[in-house]
Amino acid sequence: MKLIERDIPPRAVWALEQAGVHPLLARLFAARGVNGHDELDDGLARLLPPGSLKGAKEAAMLLADAIAADRRLCIVADYDCDGATACAVAVRGLRLLGAKHVDYLVPDRVVDGYGLTPPIARRVKERGADMLITVDNGIASVEGVAEARALGLKVLVTDHHLPAAPAADSALPNADVIVNPNQPGCAFESKSMAGVGVMFYVLLALRAELRQRGTFDAATQPKLDALLPLVALGTVADVVKLDANNRRLVAQGLKRVRAGALQPGLAALFSAAGRQARVATTFDFGFALGPRINAAGRLSDMTLGIECLLTDDAGRADELARLLDGINRERREIEGGMRDQAFVIAESLLAPDGEQAGEPPPALCVFDAGFHEGVVGIVASRLKDRLHRPTFVFAASGAPGKAHELKGSGRSIPGFHLRDALDLVAKRHPGVLLRFGGHAMAAGCTLDAEALPVFEAALSQVAREWLDAATLTRRLETDGPLAPEYRRTDLVDTLHREVWGQGFAAPTFSEEVEVVSQRLVGEKHLALKLKHQGQPVDGIWFGHTDPLPARVKLAFRLDADEWQGVRRVRFLVEGAEIQD
């Protein structure tokens, strides 16, 4: 591992300090591209205007007409946390704005697969809907949208994924309206908005349209900001880039959560996870609440997660949150067995003795007949983190009549656009990929079991062409040394209150420390007694068991733990640069 210190522009630091930003935060923000205090303004007035989002105005008119005509609306959701929160935002928001008949349907991961398919369109029609609205899916659902239109349904697609061919209008489904910041011709600046954010923007546009039609005025219009805790959760859980607009959405959601203005389901999930909403952080969204929602889609039925987010009954919310917590524990058990087996398989792929001994191939493909298709994405992420290679993990499809198919989920490393790689594999080997889609860092695909060796070889070939030795070397960006006066619990709390995440990484410091003692705890974590600039401090390296030398350059985040009523700073180790 190579620890790389971020560049810290001194003029930006000075400007932020002059505006009253704490010196440590000024340094951290400047290193992440913030040049002025105005960029830190998270007020709602600073959100990008809905009018710049292509299709938002047309979607608002379509929805306003449907509400006026008392049409029946049906949301087709996705089975991850972004899809669940987007569905809850859509249902709650449309009802707030006057829609009387709002239903939803979420595909089954195993039986239906991803996105709006023709069978799902038919199920929506059978429910008596007049209009179908996708959230967090639909941009690649050409056949599903065509079927829905043929059945007489109005179709509104809201999505954030890349189209099948991002530069071509001909690749888009023939929906009545499409709202997606990544569709051709959209000038919306935030291309990284999550599906829940897109739906929230559609509601903002709808409220403006209804206000223009005289349904209500500025004083009596429904307040959509109550939906922001759900928007924040889905945005963080989907690991989209936290650009300025996304950070504002998340910050606004966090403020309301901390103030106690959150849905009963979110409150119950905080309780089930053993977290406190009054001091909520993006970490809670990404690693506590998000996984419990996601577990429903992975192992059971995402309807459970959506119902938890929709109910206003605290008792029902508590019941559903505890059920989701139980499913998440089951998910962790399944993941643990799969992860161990995947590591064994990956070890067998390492180069034999020789010049590249012990090195993994440029891309990894792992399959085992016992893998659960709902957990392959998590295991791919774990393998990618350990070996620093683009990784696909496959499981046999559990869908009826599809036992011959494999469903794969992939995770990538910086410098390797996973969806573009799949597109190139599909062009070079027509027919190998039955379906595929996704982002730069995460993607999915389906293929015939017999085609796995061809896919594995093709993906490795693309990786050899695109990746060099520097890209294949794990690099961890850090914020450099931590001044000893900042090793305080109050500053730990200050850092935790800020919005950190994908593209706006949580502060990670790095410097050489003395290792006073080290021991294993729980058989898989390294507990450390360190000396940081001559002062003792505890440290913990989760998931790491190899001993460290007496002096070592560590990358670490700041945390605080409590013992006998006393809070103390603790270093959470993220990596080490050890010379051979």
PDB file of N, CA and C in Angstrom, residues 7 13 20 33 77-78 113 129 132 152 169 171 208-209 230 238-239 272 293 298 300 339 354 398 422 475:
ATOM      1  N   ASP A   7      -3.040  17.094  -1.751  1.00  0.00           N
ATOM      2  CA  ASP A   7      -2.552  18.463  -1.911  1.00  0.00           C
ATOM      3  C   ASP A   7      -3.493  19.408  -1.163  1.00  0.00           C
ATOM      4  N   VAL A  13      -7.169  27.352   2.044  1.00  0.00           N
ATOM      5  CA  VAL A  13      -7.185  27.204   3.502  1.00  0.00           C
ATOM      6  C   VAL A  13      -7.313  28.574   4.155  1.00  0.00           C
ATOM      7  N   GLY A  20     -14.006  32.131   9.058  1.00  0.00           N
ATOM      8  CA  GLY A  20     -14.417  31.611  10.361  1.00  0.00           C
ATOM      9  C   GLY A  20     -14.455  30.102  10.469  1.00  0.00           C
ATOM     10  N   GLY A  33     -11.254  20.203  -2.443  1.00  0.00           N
ATOM     11  CA  GLY A  33     -11.686  21.066  -3.539  1.00  0.00           C
ATOM     12  C   GLY A  33     -12.580  22.211  -3.169  1.00  0.00           C
ATOM     13  N   ALA A  77     -40.396   0.150  -8.033  1.00  0.00           N
ATOM     14  CA  ALA A  77     -39.181   0.485  -7.293  1.00  0.00           C
ATOM     15  C   ALA A  77     -38.057  -0.491  -7.618  1.00  0.00           C
ATOM     16  N   ASP A  78     -36.922  -0.263  -6.966  1.00  0.00           N
ATOM     17  CA  ASP A  78     -35.788  -1.184  -7.027  1.00  0.00           C
ATOM     18  C   ASP A  78     -35.632  -1.813  -5.653  1.00  0.00           C
ATOM     19  N   GLY A 113     -35.668 -10.135 -11.428  1.00  0.00           N
ATOM     20  CA  GLY A 113     -34.462  -9.456 -11.871  1.00  0.00           C
ATOM     21  C   GLY A 113     -34.602  -7.958 -11.720  1.00  0.00           C
ATOM     22  N   ALA A 129     -53.773   0.322 -12.434  1.00  0.00           N
ATOM     23  CA  ALA A 129     -53.084   1.605 -12.543  1.00  0.00           C
ATOM     24  C   ALA A 129     -53.338   2.255 -13.888  1.00  0.00           C
ATOM     25  N   LEU A 132     -47.611   4.500 -14.678  1.00  0.00           N
ATOM     26  CA  LEU A 132     -46.505   3.772 -14.073  1.00  0.00           C
ATOM     27  C   LEU A 132     -45.329   4.740 -13.911  1.00  0.00           C
ATOM     28  N   GLY A 152     -51.562   0.768 -22.531  1.00  0.00           N
ATOM     29  CA  GLY A 152     -52.310   1.992 -22.311  1.00  0.00           C
ATOM     30  C   GLY A 152     -51.880   2.785 -21.089  1.00  0.00           C
ATOM     31  N   ASP A 169     -29.928   9.031 -28.164  1.00  0.00           N
ATOM     32  CA  ASP A 169     -31.350   9.077 -27.795  1.00  0.00           C
ATOM     33  C   ASP A 169     -32.055   7.787 -28.182  1.00  0.00           C
ATOM     34  N   ALA A 171     -31.249   4.875 -27.765  1.00  0.00           N
ATOM     35  CA  ALA A 171     -31.106   3.794 -26.791  1.00  0.00           C
ATOM     36  C   ALA A 171     -32.054   3.945 -25.614  1.00  0.00           C
ATOM     37  N   ALA A 208     -44.162  23.046  -7.705  1.00  0.00           N
ATOM     38  CA  ALA A 208     -44.130  24.332  -8.413  1.00  0.00           C
ATOM     39  C   ALA A 208     -45.230  24.393  -9.476  1.00  0.00           C
ATOM     40  N   GLU A 209     -45.455  23.281 -10.186  1.00  0.00           N
ATOM     41  CA  GLU A 209     -46.496  23.238 -11.215  1.00  0.00           C
ATOM     42  C   GLU A 209     -47.882  23.401 -10.590  1.00  0.00           C
ATOM     43  N   LEU A 230     -35.164  10.768   4.369  1.00  0.00           N
ATOM     44  CA  LEU A 230     -35.176   9.616   3.461  1.00  0.00           C
ATOM     45  C   LEU A 230     -34.240   9.851   2.278  1.00  0.00           C
ATOM     46  N   ASP A 238     -26.401   4.588  -1.304  1.00  0.00           N
ATOM     47  CA  ASP A 238     -26.109   4.189  -2.683  1.00  0.00           C
ATOM     48  C   ASP A 238     -24.682   4.517  -3.092  1.00  0.00           C
ATOM     49  N   VAL A 239     -23.929   5.108  -2.193  1.00  0.00           N
ATOM     50  CA  VAL A 239     -22.509   5.408  -2.391  1.00  0.00           C
ATOM     51  C   VAL A 239     -22.274   6.225  -3.667  1.00  0.00           C
ATOM     52  N   ALA A 272     -33.012  -0.123  16.441  1.00  0.00           N
ATOM     53  CA  ALA A 272     -32.647  -1.523  16.185  1.00  0.00           C
ATOM     54  C   ALA A 272     -31.152  -1.681  15.963  1.00  0.00           C
ATOM     55  N   ILE A 293     -31.939  -2.021   5.548  1.00  0.00           N
ATOM     56  CA  ILE A 293     -32.911  -1.903   4.458  1.00  0.00           C
ATOM     57  C   ILE A 293     -32.509  -2.834   3.319  1.00  0.00           C
ATOM     58  N   ARG A 298     -32.070  -8.345  -0.394  1.00  0.00           N
ATOM     59  CA  ARG A 298     -31.101  -9.399  -0.685  1.00  0.00           C
ATOM     60  C   ARG A 298     -31.638 -10.786  -0.355  1.00  0.00           C
ATOM     61  N   SER A 300     -35.002 -11.373   1.320  1.00  0.00           N
ATOM     62  CA  SER A 300     -36.444 -11.528   1.528  1.00  0.00           C
ATOM     63  C   SER A 300     -37.205 -10.710   0.503  1.00  0.00           C
ATOM     64  N   ARG A 339     -17.844 -15.174   1.889  1.00  0.00           N
ATOM     65  CA  ARG A 339     -16.599 -14.408   1.836  1.00  0.00           C
ATOM     66  C   ARG A 339     -15.396 -15.324   2.037  1.00  0.00           C
ATOM     67  N   GLY A 354       7.488 -17.137  -8.949  1.00  0.00           N
ATOM     68  CA  GLY A 354       8.087 -16.515 -10.120  1.00  0.00           C
ATOM     69  C   GLY A 354       8.161 -15.016  -9.921  1.00  0.00           C
ATOM     70  N   GLY A 398     -31.677 -18.157  -9.139  1.00  0.00           N
ATOM     71  CA  GLY A 398     -32.729 -18.927  -8.491  1.00  0.00           C
ATOM     72  C   GLY A 398     -34.080 -18.740  -9.133  1.00  0.00           C
ATOM     73  N   LEU A 422     -17.773  -3.807 -19.291  1.00  0.00           N
ATOM     74  CA  LEU A 422     -18.792  -4.778 -19.701  1.00  0.00           C
ATOM     75  C   LEU A 422     -19.266  -4.490 -21.122  1.00  0.00           C
ATOM     76  N   ARG A 475      -3.542   2.583  -3.424  1.00  0.00           N
ATOM     77  CA  ARG A 475      -3.142   3.903  -2.966  1.00  0.00           C
ATOM     78  C   ARG A 475      -4.222   4.434  -2.025  1.00  0.00           C
TER      79      ARG A 475
END
